[in-house]
Coordinates of C-alpha atoms in Angstrom, one line a residue:
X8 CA 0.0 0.0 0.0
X9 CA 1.2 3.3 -0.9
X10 CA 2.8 5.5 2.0
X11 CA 1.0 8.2 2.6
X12 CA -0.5 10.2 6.0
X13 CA -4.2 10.1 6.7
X14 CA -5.1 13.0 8.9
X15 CA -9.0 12.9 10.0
X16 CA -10.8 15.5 11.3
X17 CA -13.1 15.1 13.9
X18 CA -14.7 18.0 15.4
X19 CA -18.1 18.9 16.0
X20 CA -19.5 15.6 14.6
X21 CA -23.0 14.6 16.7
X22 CA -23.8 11.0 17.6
X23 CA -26.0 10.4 14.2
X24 CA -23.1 12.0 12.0
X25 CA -21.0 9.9 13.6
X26 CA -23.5 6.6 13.0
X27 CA -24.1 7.3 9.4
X28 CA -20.4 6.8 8.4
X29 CA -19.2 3.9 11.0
X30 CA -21.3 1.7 8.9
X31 CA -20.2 2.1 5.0
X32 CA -20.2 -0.3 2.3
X33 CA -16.5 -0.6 1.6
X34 CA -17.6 -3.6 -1.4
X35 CA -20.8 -3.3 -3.1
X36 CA -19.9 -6.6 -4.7
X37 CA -20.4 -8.4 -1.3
X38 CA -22.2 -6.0 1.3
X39 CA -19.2 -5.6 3.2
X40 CA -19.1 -3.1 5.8
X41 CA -16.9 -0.8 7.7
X42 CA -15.6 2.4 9.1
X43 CA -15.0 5.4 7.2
X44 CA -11.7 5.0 7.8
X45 CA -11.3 1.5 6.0
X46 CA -13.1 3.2 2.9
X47 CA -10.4 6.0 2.5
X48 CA -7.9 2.9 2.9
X49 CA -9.0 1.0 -0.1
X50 CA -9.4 4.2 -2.0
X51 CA -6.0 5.2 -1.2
X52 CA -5.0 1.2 -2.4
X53 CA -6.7 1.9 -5.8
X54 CA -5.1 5.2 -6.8
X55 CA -1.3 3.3 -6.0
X56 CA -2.5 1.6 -9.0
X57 CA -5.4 1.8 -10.6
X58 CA -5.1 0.3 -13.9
X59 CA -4.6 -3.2 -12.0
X60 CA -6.9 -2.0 -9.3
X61 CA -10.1 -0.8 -11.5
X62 CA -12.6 -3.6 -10.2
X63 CA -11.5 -2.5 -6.3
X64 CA -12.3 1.1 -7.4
X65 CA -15.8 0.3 -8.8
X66 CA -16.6 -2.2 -5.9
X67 CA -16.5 1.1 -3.3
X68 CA -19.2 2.8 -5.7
X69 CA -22.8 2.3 -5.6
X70 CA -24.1 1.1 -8.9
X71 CA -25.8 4.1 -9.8
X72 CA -23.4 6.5 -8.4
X73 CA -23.4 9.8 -9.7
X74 CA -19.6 11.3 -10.9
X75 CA -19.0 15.0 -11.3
X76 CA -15.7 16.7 -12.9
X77 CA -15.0 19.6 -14.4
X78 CA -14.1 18.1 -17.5
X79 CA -15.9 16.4 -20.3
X80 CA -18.1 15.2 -19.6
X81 CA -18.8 17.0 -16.9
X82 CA -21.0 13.9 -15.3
X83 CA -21.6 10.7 -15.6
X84 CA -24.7 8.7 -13.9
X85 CA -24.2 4.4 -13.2
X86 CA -21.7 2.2 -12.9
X87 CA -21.2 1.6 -16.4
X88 CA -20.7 5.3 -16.8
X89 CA -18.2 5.0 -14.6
X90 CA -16.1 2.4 -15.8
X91 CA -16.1 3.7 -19.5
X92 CA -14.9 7.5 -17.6
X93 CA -12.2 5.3 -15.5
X94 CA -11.4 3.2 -18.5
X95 CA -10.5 6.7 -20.8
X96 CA -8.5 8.4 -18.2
X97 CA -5.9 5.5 -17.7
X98 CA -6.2 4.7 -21.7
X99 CA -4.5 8.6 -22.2
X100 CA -2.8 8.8 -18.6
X101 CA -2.0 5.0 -18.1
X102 CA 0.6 5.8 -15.7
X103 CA -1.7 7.5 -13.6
X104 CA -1.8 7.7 -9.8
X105 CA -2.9 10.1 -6.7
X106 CA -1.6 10.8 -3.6
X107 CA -3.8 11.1 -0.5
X108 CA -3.1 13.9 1.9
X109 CA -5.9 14.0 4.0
X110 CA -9.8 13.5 4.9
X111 CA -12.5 14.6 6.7
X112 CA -15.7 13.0 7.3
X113 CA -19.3 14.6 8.4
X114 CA -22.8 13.5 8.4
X115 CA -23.2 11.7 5.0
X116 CA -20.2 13.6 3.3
X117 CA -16.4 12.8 2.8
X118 CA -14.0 15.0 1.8
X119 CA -10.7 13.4 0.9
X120 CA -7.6 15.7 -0.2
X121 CA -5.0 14.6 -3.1
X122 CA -2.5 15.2 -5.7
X123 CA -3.0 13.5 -9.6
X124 CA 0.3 12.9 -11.1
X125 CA 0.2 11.5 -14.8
X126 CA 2.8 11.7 -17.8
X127 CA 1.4 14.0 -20.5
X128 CA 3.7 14.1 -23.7
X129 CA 6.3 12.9 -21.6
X130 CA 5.9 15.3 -19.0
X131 CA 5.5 14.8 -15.4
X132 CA 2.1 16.5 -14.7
X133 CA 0.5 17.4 -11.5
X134 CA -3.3 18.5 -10.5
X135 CA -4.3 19.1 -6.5
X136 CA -8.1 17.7 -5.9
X137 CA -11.0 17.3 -3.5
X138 CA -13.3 14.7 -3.9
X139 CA -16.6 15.3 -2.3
X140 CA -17.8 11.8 -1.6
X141 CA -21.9 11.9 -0.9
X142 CA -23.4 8.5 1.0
X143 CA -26.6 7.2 1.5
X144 CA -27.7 3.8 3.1
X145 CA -23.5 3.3 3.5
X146 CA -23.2 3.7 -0.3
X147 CA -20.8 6.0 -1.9
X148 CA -23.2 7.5 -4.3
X149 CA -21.9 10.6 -5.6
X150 CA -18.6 12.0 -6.1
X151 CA -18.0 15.5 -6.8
X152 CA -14.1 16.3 -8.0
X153 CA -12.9 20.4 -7.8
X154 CA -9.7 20.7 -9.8
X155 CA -8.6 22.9 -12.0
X156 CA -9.1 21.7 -15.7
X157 CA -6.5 23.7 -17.3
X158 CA -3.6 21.9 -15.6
X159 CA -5.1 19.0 -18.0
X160 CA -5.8 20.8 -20.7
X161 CA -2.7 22.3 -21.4
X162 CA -0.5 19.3 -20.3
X163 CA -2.4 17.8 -23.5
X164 CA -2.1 20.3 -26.1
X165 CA 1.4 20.9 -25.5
X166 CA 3.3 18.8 -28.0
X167 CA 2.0 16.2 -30.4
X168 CA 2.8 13.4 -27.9
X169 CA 0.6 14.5 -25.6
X170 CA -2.4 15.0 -28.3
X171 CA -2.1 11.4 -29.2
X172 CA -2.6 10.3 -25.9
X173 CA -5.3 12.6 -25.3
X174 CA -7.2 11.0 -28.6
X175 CA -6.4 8.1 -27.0
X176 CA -8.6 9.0 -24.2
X177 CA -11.4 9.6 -26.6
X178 CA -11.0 6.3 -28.5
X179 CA -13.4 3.7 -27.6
X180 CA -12.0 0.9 -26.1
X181 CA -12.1 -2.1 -28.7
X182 CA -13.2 -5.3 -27.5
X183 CA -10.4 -8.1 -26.5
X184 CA -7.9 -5.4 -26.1
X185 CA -6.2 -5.2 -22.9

């Protein structure tokens, strides 16, 4: 697992608050619950790697989560959605990874600090994030992600390397290819 410090915050949270997040759904695929905390481990265990982690990533998501980015598209609704937006952002950035710094959890909502780092026409590029991370019933339904787009943007128009891989990104996948 990657090394990185979790810092939670804990103030102000009321007993309920406190209930509705000691109880999430840390695998959709079998029911398995948890703390909070152990949700923000396995996130943190996808992002090492998430091109050989993509399944672990989709198992912490409800199956009709909602995801929000400011990029195109700017949201995507279901689990298929999901893995088709996952699926094109490791196609063009397949080297892709994020560093947790932080979270803080209240009520329903989890808000989880972190760095993207990708190469972009053999660049090293980095973006700072928060993920807003919405639950209901113990299922991550809805993640919102604040960034600034034109970290990405111009990382990909920069040279003709980096175009290519951002067509890549907008290339279908074809079936039987890895």
């Amino acid at each position: 697992m990657a090394n990185v410090s979790l810092n939670k915050s804990t103030t102000d949270r009321s007993n309920a608050e406190t209930a509705e997040l000691s109880g999430v759904i840390v695998d959709v695929r079998t029911g398995e619950r948890s703390a909070i905390a152990s949700w923000v481990e396995a996130f943190t265990y996808v992002w090492d790697n998430p091109n050989e982690r993509l399944e672990r990533l989709l198992g912490l998501l409800s199956d009709d989560v909602v995801l929000k980015a400011p990029i195109k598209p700017p949201m995507s609704r279901g689990k298929v959605a999901a893995r088709k937006g996952f699926e094109s952002a490791l196609r063009g950035m397949p080297d892709l990874r994020a560093d947790i710094h932080h979270w803080s959890a209240s009520g329903n909502t989890l808000f989880i600090e972190l760095t993207f780092r990708a190469t972009i026409g053999g660049h090293q590029v980095s973006w700072h994030d928060v993920d807003r991370i919405t639950f209901r019933a113990g299922e991550a339904v809805e993640r919102v992600a604040f960034f600034d787009p034109s970290v990405i943007r111009g990382a990909f128009f920069r040279n003709f390397a980096a175009f290519r891989q951002f067509r890549r990104m907008r290339k279908p996948r074809q079936r039987g290819a890895s």
